[in-house]
mmCIF file of C-alpha atoms and ligand atoms in Angstrom:
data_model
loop_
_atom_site.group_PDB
_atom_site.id
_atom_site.type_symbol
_atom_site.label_atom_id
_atom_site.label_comp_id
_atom_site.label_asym_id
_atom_site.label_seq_id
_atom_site.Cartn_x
_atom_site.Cartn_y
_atom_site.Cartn_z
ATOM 1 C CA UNK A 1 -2.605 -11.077 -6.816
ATOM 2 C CA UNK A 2 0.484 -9.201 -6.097
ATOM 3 C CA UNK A 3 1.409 -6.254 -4.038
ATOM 4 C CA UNK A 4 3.927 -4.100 -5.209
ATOM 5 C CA UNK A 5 5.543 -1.731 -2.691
ATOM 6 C CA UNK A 6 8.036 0.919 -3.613
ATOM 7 C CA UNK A 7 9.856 1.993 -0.602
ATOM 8 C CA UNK A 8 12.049 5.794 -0.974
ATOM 9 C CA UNK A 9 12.961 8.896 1.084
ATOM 10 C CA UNK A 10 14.252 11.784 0.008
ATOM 11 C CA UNK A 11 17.709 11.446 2.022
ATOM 12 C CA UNK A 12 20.144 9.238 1.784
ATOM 13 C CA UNK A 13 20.867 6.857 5.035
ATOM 14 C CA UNK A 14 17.666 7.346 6.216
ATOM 15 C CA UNK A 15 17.001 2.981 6.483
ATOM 16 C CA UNK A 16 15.415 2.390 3.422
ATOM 17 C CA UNK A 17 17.336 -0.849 2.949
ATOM 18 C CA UNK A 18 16.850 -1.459 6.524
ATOM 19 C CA UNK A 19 13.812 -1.334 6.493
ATOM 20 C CA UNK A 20 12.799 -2.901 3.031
ATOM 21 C CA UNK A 21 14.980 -6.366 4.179
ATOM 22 C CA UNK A 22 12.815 -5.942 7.706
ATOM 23 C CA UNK A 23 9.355 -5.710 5.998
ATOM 24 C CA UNK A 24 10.839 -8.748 3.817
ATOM 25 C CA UNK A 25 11.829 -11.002 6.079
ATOM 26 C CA UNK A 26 8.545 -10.772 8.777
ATOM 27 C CA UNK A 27 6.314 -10.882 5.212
ATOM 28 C CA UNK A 28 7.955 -13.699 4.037
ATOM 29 C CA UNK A 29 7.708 -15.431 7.570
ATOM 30 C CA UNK A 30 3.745 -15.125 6.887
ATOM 31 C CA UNK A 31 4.571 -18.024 4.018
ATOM 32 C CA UNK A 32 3.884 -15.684 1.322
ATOM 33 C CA UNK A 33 6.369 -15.439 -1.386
ATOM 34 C CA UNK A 34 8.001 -12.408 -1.655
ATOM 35 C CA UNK A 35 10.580 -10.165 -3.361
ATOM 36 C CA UNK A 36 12.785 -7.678 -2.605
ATOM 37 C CA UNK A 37 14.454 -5.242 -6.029
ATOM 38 C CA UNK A 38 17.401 -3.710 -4.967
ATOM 39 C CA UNK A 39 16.763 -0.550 -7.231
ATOM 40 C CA UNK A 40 19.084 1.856 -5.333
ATOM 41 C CA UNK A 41 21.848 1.037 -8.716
ATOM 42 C CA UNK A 42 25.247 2.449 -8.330
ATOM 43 C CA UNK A 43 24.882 1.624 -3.804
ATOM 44 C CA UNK A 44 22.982 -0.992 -3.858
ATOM 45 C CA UNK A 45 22.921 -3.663 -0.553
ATOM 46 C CA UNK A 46 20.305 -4.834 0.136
ATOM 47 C CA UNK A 47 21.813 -8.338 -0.181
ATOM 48 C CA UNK A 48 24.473 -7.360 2.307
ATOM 49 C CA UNK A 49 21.199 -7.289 4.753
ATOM 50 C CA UNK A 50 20.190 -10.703 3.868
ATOM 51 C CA UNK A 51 23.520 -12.285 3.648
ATOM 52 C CA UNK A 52 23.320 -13.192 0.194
ATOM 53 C CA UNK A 53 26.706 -14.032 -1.176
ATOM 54 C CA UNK A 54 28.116 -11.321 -3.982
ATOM 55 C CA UNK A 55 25.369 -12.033 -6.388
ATOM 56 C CA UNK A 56 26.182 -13.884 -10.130
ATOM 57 C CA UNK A 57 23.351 -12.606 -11.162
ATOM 58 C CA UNK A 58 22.189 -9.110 -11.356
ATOM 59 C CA UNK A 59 19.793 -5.755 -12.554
ATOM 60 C CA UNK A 60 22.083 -4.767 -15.256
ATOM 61 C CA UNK A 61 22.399 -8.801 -16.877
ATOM 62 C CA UNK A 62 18.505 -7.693 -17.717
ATOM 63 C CA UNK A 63 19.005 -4.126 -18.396
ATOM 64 C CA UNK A 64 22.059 -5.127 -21.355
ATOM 65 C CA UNK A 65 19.924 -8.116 -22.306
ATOM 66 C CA UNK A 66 22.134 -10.943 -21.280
ATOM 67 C CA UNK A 67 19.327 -12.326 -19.708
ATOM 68 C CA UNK A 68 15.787 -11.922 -21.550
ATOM 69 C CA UNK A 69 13.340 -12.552 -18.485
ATOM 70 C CA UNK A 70 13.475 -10.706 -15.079
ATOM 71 C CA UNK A 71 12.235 -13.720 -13.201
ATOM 72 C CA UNK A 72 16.133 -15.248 -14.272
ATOM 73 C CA UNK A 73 17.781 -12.478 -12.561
ATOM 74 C CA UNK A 74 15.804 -13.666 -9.208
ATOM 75 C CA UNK A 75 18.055 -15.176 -6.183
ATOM 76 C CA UNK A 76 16.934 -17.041 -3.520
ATOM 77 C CA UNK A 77 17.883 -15.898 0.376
ATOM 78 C CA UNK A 78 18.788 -17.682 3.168
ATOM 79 C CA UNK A 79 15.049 -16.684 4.426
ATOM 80 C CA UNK A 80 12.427 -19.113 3.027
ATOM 81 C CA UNK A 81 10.133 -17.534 1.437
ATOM 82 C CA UNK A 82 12.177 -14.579 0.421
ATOM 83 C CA UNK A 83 14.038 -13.876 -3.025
ATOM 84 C CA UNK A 84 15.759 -10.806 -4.121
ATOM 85 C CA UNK A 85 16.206 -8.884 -7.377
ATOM 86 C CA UNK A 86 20.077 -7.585 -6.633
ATOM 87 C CA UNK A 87 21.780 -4.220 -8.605
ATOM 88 C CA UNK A 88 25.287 -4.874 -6.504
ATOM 89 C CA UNK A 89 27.300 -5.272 -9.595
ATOM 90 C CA UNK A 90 25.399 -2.366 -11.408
ATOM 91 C CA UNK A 91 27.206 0.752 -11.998
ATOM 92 C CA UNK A 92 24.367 2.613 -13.805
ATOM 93 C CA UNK A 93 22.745 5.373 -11.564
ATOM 94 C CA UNK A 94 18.801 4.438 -12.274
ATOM 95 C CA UNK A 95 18.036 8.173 -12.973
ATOM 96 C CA UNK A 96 20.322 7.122 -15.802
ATOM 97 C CA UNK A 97 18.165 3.982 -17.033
ATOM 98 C CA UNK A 98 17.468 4.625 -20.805
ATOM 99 C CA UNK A 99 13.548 5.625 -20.957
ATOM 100 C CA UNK A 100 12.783 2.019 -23.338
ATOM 101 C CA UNK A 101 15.080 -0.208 -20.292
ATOM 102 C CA UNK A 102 12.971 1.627 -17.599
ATOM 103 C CA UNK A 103 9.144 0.663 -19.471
ATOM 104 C CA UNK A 104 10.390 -3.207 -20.056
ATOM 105 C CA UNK A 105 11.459 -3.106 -16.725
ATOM 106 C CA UNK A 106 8.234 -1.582 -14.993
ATOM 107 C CA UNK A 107 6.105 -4.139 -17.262
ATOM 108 C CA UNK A 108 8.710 -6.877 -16.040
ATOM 109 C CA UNK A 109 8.101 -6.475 -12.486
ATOM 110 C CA UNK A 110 4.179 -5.656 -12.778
ATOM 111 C CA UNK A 111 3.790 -9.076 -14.321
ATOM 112 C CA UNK A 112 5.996 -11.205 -11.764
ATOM 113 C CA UNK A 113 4.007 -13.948 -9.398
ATOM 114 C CA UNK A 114 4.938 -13.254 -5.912
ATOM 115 C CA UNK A 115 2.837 -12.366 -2.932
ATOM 116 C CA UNK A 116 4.823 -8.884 -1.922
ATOM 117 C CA UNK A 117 6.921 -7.197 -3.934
ATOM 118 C CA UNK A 118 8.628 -3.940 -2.287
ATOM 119 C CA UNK A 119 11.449 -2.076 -4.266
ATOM 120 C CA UNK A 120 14.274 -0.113 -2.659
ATOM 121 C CA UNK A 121 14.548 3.087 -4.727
ATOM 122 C CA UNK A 122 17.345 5.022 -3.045
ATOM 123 C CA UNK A 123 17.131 8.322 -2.465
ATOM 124 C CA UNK A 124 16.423 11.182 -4.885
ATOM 125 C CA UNK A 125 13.612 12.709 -7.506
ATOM 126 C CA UNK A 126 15.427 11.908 -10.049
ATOM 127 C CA UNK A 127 11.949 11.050 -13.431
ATOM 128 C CA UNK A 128 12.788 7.314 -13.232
ATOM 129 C CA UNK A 129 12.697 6.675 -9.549
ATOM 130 C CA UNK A 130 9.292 8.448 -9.617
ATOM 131 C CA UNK A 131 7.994 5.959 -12.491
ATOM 132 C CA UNK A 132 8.892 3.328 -10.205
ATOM 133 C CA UNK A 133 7.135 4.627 -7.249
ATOM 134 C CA UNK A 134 4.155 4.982 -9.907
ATOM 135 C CA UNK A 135 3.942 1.165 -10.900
ATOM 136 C CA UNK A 136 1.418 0.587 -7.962
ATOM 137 C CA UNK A 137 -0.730 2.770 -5.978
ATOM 138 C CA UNK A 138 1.311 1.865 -2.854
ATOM 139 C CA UNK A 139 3.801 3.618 -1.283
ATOM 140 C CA UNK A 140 6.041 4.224 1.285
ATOM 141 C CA UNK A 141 7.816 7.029 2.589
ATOM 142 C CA UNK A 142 10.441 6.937 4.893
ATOM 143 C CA UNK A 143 12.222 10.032 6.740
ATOM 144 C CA UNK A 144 14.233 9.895 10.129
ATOM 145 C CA UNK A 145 13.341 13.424 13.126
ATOM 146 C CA UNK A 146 15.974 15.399 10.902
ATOM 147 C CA UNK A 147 14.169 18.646 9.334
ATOM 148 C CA UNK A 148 16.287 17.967 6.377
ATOM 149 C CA UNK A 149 15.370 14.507 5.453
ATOM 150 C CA UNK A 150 11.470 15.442 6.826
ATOM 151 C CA UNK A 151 12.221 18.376 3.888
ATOM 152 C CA UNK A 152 13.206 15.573 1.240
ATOM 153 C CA UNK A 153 10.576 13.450 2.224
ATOM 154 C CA UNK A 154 7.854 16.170 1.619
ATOM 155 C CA UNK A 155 9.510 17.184 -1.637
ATOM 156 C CA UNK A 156 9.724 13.420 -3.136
ATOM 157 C CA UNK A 157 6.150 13.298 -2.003
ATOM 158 C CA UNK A 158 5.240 16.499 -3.826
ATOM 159 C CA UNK A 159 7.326 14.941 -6.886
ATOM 160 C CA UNK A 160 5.365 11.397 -6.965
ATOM 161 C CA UNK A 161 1.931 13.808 -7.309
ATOM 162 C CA UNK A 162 3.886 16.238 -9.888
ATOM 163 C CA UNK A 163 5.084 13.142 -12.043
ATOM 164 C CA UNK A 164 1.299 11.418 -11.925
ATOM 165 C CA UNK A 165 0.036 14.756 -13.533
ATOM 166 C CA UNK A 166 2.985 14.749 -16.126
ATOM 167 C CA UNK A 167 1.918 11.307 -17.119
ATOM 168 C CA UNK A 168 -1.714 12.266 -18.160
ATOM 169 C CA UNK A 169 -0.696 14.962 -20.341
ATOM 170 C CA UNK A 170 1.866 15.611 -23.707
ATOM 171 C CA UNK A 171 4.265 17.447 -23.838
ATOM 172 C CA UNK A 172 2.719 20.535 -25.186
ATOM 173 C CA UNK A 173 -0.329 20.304 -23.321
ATOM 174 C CA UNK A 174 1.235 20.003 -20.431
ATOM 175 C CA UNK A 175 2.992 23.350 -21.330
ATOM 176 C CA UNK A 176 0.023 25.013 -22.263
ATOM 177 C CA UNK A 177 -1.265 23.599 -18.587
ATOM 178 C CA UNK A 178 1.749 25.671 -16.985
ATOM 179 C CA UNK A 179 0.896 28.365 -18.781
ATOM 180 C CA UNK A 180 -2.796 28.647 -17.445
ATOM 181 C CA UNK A 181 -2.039 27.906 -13.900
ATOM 182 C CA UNK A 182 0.859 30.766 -14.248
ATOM 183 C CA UNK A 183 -2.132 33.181 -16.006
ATOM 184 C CA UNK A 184 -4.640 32.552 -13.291
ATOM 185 C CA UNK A 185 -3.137 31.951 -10.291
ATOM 186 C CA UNK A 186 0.396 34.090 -10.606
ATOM 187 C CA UNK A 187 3.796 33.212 -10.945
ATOM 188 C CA UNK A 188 4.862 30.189 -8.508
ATOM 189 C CA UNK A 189 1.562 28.797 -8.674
ATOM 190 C CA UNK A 190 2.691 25.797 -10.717
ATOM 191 C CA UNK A 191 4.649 24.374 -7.600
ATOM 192 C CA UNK A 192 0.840 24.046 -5.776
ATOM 193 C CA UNK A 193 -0.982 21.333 -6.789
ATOM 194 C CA UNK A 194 -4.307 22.455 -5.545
ATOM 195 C CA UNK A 195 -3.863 25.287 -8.265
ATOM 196 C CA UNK A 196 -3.531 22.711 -10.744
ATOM 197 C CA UNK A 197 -6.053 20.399 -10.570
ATOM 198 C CA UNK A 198 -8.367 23.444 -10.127
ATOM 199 C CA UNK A 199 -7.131 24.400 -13.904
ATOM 200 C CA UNK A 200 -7.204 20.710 -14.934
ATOM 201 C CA UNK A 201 -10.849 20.377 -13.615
ATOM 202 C CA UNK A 202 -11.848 22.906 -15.868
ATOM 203 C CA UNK A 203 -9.857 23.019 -18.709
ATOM 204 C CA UNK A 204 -9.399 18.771 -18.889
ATOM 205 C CA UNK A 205 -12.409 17.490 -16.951
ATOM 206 C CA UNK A 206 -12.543 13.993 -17.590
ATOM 207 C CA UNK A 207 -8.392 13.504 -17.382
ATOM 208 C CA UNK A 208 -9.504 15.646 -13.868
ATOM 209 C CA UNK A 209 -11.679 13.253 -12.634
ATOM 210 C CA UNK A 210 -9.584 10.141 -13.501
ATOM 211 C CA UNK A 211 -6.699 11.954 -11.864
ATOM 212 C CA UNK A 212 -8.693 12.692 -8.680
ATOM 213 C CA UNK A 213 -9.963 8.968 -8.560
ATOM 214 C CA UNK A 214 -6.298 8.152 -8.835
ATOM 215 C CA UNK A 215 -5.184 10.497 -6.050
ATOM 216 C CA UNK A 216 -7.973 9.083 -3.881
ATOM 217 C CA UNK A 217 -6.706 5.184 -4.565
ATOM 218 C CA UNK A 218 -3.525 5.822 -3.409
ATOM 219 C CA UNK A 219 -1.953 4.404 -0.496
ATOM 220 C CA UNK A 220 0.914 6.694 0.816
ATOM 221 C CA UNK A 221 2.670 5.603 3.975
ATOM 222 C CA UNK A 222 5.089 7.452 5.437
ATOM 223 C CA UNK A 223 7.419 5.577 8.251
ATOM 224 C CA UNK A 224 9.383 7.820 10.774
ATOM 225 C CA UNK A 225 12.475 5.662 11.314
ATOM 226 C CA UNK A 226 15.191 6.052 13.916
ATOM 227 C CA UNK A 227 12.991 7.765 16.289
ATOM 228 C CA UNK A 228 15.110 8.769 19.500
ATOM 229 C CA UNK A 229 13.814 9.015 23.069
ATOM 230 C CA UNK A 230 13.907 12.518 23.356
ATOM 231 C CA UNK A 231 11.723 12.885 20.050
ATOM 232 C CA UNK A 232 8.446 14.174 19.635
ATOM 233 C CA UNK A 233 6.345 11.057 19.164
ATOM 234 C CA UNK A 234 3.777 12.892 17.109
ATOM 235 C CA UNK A 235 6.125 13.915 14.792
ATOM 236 C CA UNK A 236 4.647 11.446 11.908
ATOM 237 C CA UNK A 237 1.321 12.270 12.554
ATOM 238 C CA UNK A 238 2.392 15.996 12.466
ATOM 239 C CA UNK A 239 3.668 15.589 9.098
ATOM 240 C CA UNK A 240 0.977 13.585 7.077
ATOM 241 C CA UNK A 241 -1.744 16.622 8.328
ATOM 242 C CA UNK A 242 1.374 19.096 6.958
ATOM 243 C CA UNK A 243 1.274 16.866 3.651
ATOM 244 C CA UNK A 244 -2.518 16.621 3.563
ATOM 245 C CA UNK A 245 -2.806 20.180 3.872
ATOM 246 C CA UNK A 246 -0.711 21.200 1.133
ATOM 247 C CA UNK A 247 -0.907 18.360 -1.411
ATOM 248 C CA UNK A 248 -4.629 17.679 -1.121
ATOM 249 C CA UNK A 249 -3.975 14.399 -0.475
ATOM 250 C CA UNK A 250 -3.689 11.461 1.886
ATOM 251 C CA UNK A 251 -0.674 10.048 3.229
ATOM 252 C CA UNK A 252 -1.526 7.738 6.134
ATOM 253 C CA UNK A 253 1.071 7.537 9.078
ATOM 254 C CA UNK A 254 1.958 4.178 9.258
ATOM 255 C CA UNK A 255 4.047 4.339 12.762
ATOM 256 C CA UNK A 256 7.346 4.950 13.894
ATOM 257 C CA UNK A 257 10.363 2.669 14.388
ATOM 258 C CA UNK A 258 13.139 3.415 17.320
ATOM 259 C CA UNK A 259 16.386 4.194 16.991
ATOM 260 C CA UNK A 260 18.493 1.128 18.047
ATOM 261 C CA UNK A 261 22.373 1.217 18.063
ATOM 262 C CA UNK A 262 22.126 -2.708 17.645
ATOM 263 C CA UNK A 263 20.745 -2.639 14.482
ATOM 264 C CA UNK A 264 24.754 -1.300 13.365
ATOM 265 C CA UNK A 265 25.603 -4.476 15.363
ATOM 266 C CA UNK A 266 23.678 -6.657 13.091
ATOM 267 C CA UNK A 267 24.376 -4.800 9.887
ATOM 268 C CA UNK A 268 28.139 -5.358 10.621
ATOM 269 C CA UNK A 269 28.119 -9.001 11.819
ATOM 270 C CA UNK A 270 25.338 -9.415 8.909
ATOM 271 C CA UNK A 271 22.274 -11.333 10.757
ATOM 272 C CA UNK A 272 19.182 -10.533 11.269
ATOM 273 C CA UNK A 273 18.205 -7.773 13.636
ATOM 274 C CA UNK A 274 15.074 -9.138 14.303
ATOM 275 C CA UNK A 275 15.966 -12.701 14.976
ATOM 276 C CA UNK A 276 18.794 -11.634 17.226
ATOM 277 C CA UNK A 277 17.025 -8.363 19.272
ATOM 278 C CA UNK A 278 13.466 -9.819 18.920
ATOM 279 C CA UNK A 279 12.194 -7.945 22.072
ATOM 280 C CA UNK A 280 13.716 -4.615 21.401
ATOM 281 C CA UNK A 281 11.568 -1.722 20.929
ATOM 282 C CA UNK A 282 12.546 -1.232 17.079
ATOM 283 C CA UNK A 283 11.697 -4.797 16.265
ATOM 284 C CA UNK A 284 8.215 -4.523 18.173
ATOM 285 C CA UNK A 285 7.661 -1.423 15.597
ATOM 286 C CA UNK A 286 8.763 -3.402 12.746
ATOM 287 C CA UNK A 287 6.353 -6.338 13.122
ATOM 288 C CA UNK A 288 3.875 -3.715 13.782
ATOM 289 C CA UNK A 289 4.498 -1.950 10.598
ATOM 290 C CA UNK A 290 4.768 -5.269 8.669
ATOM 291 C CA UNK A 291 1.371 -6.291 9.885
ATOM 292 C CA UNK A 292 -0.112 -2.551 8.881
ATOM 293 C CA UNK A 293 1.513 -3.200 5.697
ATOM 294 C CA UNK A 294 0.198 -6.688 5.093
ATOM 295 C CA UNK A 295 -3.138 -5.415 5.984
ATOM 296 C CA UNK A 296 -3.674 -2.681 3.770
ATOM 297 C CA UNK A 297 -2.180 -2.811 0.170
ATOM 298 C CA UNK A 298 -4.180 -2.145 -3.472
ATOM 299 C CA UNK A 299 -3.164 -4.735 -6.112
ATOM 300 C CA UNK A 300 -4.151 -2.371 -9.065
ATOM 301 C CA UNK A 301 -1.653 -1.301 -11.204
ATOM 302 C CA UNK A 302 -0.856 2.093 -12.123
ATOM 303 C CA UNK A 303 1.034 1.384 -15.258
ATOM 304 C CA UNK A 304 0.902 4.311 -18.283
ATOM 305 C CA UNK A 305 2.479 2.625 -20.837
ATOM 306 C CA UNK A 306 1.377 0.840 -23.529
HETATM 307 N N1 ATP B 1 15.965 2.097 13.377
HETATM 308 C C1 ATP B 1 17.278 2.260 13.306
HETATM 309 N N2 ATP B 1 18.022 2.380 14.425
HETATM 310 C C2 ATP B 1 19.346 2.566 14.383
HETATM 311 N N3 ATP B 1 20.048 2.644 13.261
HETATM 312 C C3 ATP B 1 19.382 2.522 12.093
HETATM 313 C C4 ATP B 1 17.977 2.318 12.050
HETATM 314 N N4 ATP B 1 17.598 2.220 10.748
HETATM 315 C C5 ATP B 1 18.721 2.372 10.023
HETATM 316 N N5 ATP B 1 19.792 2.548 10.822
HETATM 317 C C6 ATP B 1 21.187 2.771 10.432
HETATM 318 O O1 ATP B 1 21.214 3.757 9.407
HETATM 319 C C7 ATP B 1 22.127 3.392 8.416
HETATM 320 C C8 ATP B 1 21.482 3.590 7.059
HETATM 321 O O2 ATP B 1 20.462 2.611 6.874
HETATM 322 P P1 ATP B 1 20.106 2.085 5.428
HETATM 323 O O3 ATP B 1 21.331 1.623 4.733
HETATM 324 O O4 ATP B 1 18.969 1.181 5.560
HETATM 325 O O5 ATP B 1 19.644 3.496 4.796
HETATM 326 P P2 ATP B 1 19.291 3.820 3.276
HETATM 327 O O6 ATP B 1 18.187 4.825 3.370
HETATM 328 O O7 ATP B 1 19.030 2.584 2.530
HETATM 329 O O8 ATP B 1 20.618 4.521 2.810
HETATM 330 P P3 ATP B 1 21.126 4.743 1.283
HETATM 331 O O9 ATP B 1 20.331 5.896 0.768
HETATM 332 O O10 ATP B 1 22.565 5.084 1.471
HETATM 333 O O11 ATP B 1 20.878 3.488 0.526
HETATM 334 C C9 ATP B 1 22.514 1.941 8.632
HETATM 335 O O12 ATP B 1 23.883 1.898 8.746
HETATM 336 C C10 ATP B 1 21.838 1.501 9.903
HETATM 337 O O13 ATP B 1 22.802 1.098 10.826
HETATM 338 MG MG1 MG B 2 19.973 1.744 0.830
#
């Protein structure tokens, strides 16, 4: 069965590319089969990172229906084992993907027969890149020491949870949810999601217990990339608890990666960091991370639409 990854932050430049062609090459050297989407439309390259020549085939040839099945749009790599969905000649922004493109899309990739999937979803809240972090119940989060991307992290975090509510409700009950989180627990209150799910346990009980099974199946990771020497190491751990203790929910630290000046090196004379720094400290974290990764994911799908 397949594992399906998305991989976002809330900033942009934080390695999300990085690290989603990392994660894909050491998976792929397990001799699974797996795929990388290059989701991040309008900047995506992600097949810069794996040397793929300027792709013929692309995101948008299945978007505008020149081709009819996703698994067409597929390229190989020059890594065995490895493939990659590219959006490099897609000028769409995905936040822009009309809502019917974004469901064939979703039910494309939940259906496709690889090992690993992990999606690079750029940065932003925008409602599409949240459905995409909602196909599976993995996830991972990635956020370099800056208090401003830690702040974008939290907040896309906070987003994924809002956007799971929003899909168990209509429109107008979700209003008239808003409206009795507002009455009971004062103006604001709707941005807390322990308010919430305090009204939806009461006024909605089953959709609250399906909701809280959901929020207990989930596997949120959050990575803390580009971590410098003079860091606080316990900076990740730091903010899961901060998560946790405001969003009610779990979001497992799933380790750090250093900050390596070579990895520039290999981005710019396109090979593989890993293969050419393979004792560093940031590729020791990577293989770490790939094996916590490997280890840990939920094949069940988290797919809303019917
Ligand atoms: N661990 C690291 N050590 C040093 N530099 C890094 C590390 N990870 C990423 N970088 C650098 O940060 C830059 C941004 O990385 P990357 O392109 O993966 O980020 P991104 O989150 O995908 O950005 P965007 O939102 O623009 O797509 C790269 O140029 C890379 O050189
Ligand atoms: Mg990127």
């Amino acid at each position: 069965m397949t594992q399906i990854w998305p991989i976002g932050g809330g900033k942009g430049g934080s390695g999300k590319s990085f690290l989603t062609s990392s994660l894909g090459r050491l998976l792929a050297a397990f001799d699974k089969k797996t795929l990388l989407v290059d989701l991040d439309l309008g900047s995506a390259n992600l097949h810069t990172m794996l040397d793929v020549p300027y792709p013929e085939k692309c995101f948008s040839d299945y978007v505008q229906k020149r081709v009819s099945r996703l698994e067409d749009i597929v390229l190989e790599t020059p890594v065995p084992n490895l493939y990659i969905i590219s959006g490099a000649r897609d000028s769409l922004d995905i936040a822009n993907l009309p809502y019917e493109q974004k469901v064939r899309t979703l039910k494309a990739i939940a259906k496709l027969d690889y090992d690993w999937i992990f999606l690079d979803l750029g940065a932003g809240t925008s409602f599409n890149i949240l459905d995409f972090f909602l196909i599976s119940q993995n996830s991972i989060f990635i956020t370099t020491p800056e208090p401003t991307s830690i702040e974008n992290v939290y907040r896309l975090v906070r987003a994924v949870y809002f956007r799971r509510i929003r899909q168990y409700f209509n429109v107008t009950e979700f209003k008239a949810l808003e409206e009795k989180v507002v009455a009971q627990y004062g103006e604001g209150s709707f941005n807390k999601p322990d308010s919430i799910m305090r009204v939806i346990k009461t006024s909605h009980p089953k959709k609250g217990t399906l909701l809280e099974n959901d929020f207990n199946s989930f596997k949120f990771k959050l990575v803390l990339n580009q971590l410098r020497k003079q860091n606080n190491i316990a900076l990740g751990p730091q903010i899961c608890k901060i998560m946790e203790k405001h969003l009610g929910f779990h979001v497992e630290f799933a380790g750090n990666v250093a900050f390596d000046d070579r990895v520039h090196d290999a981005i710019c004379q396109r090979v593989s960091f890993l293969e050419r720094y393979p004792y560093t400290r940031t590729a020791y974290d990577l293989r770490e991370l790939s094996k916590n990764i490997a280890q840990s994911g939920n094949q069940q799908m988290l797919l809303r639409y019917s």
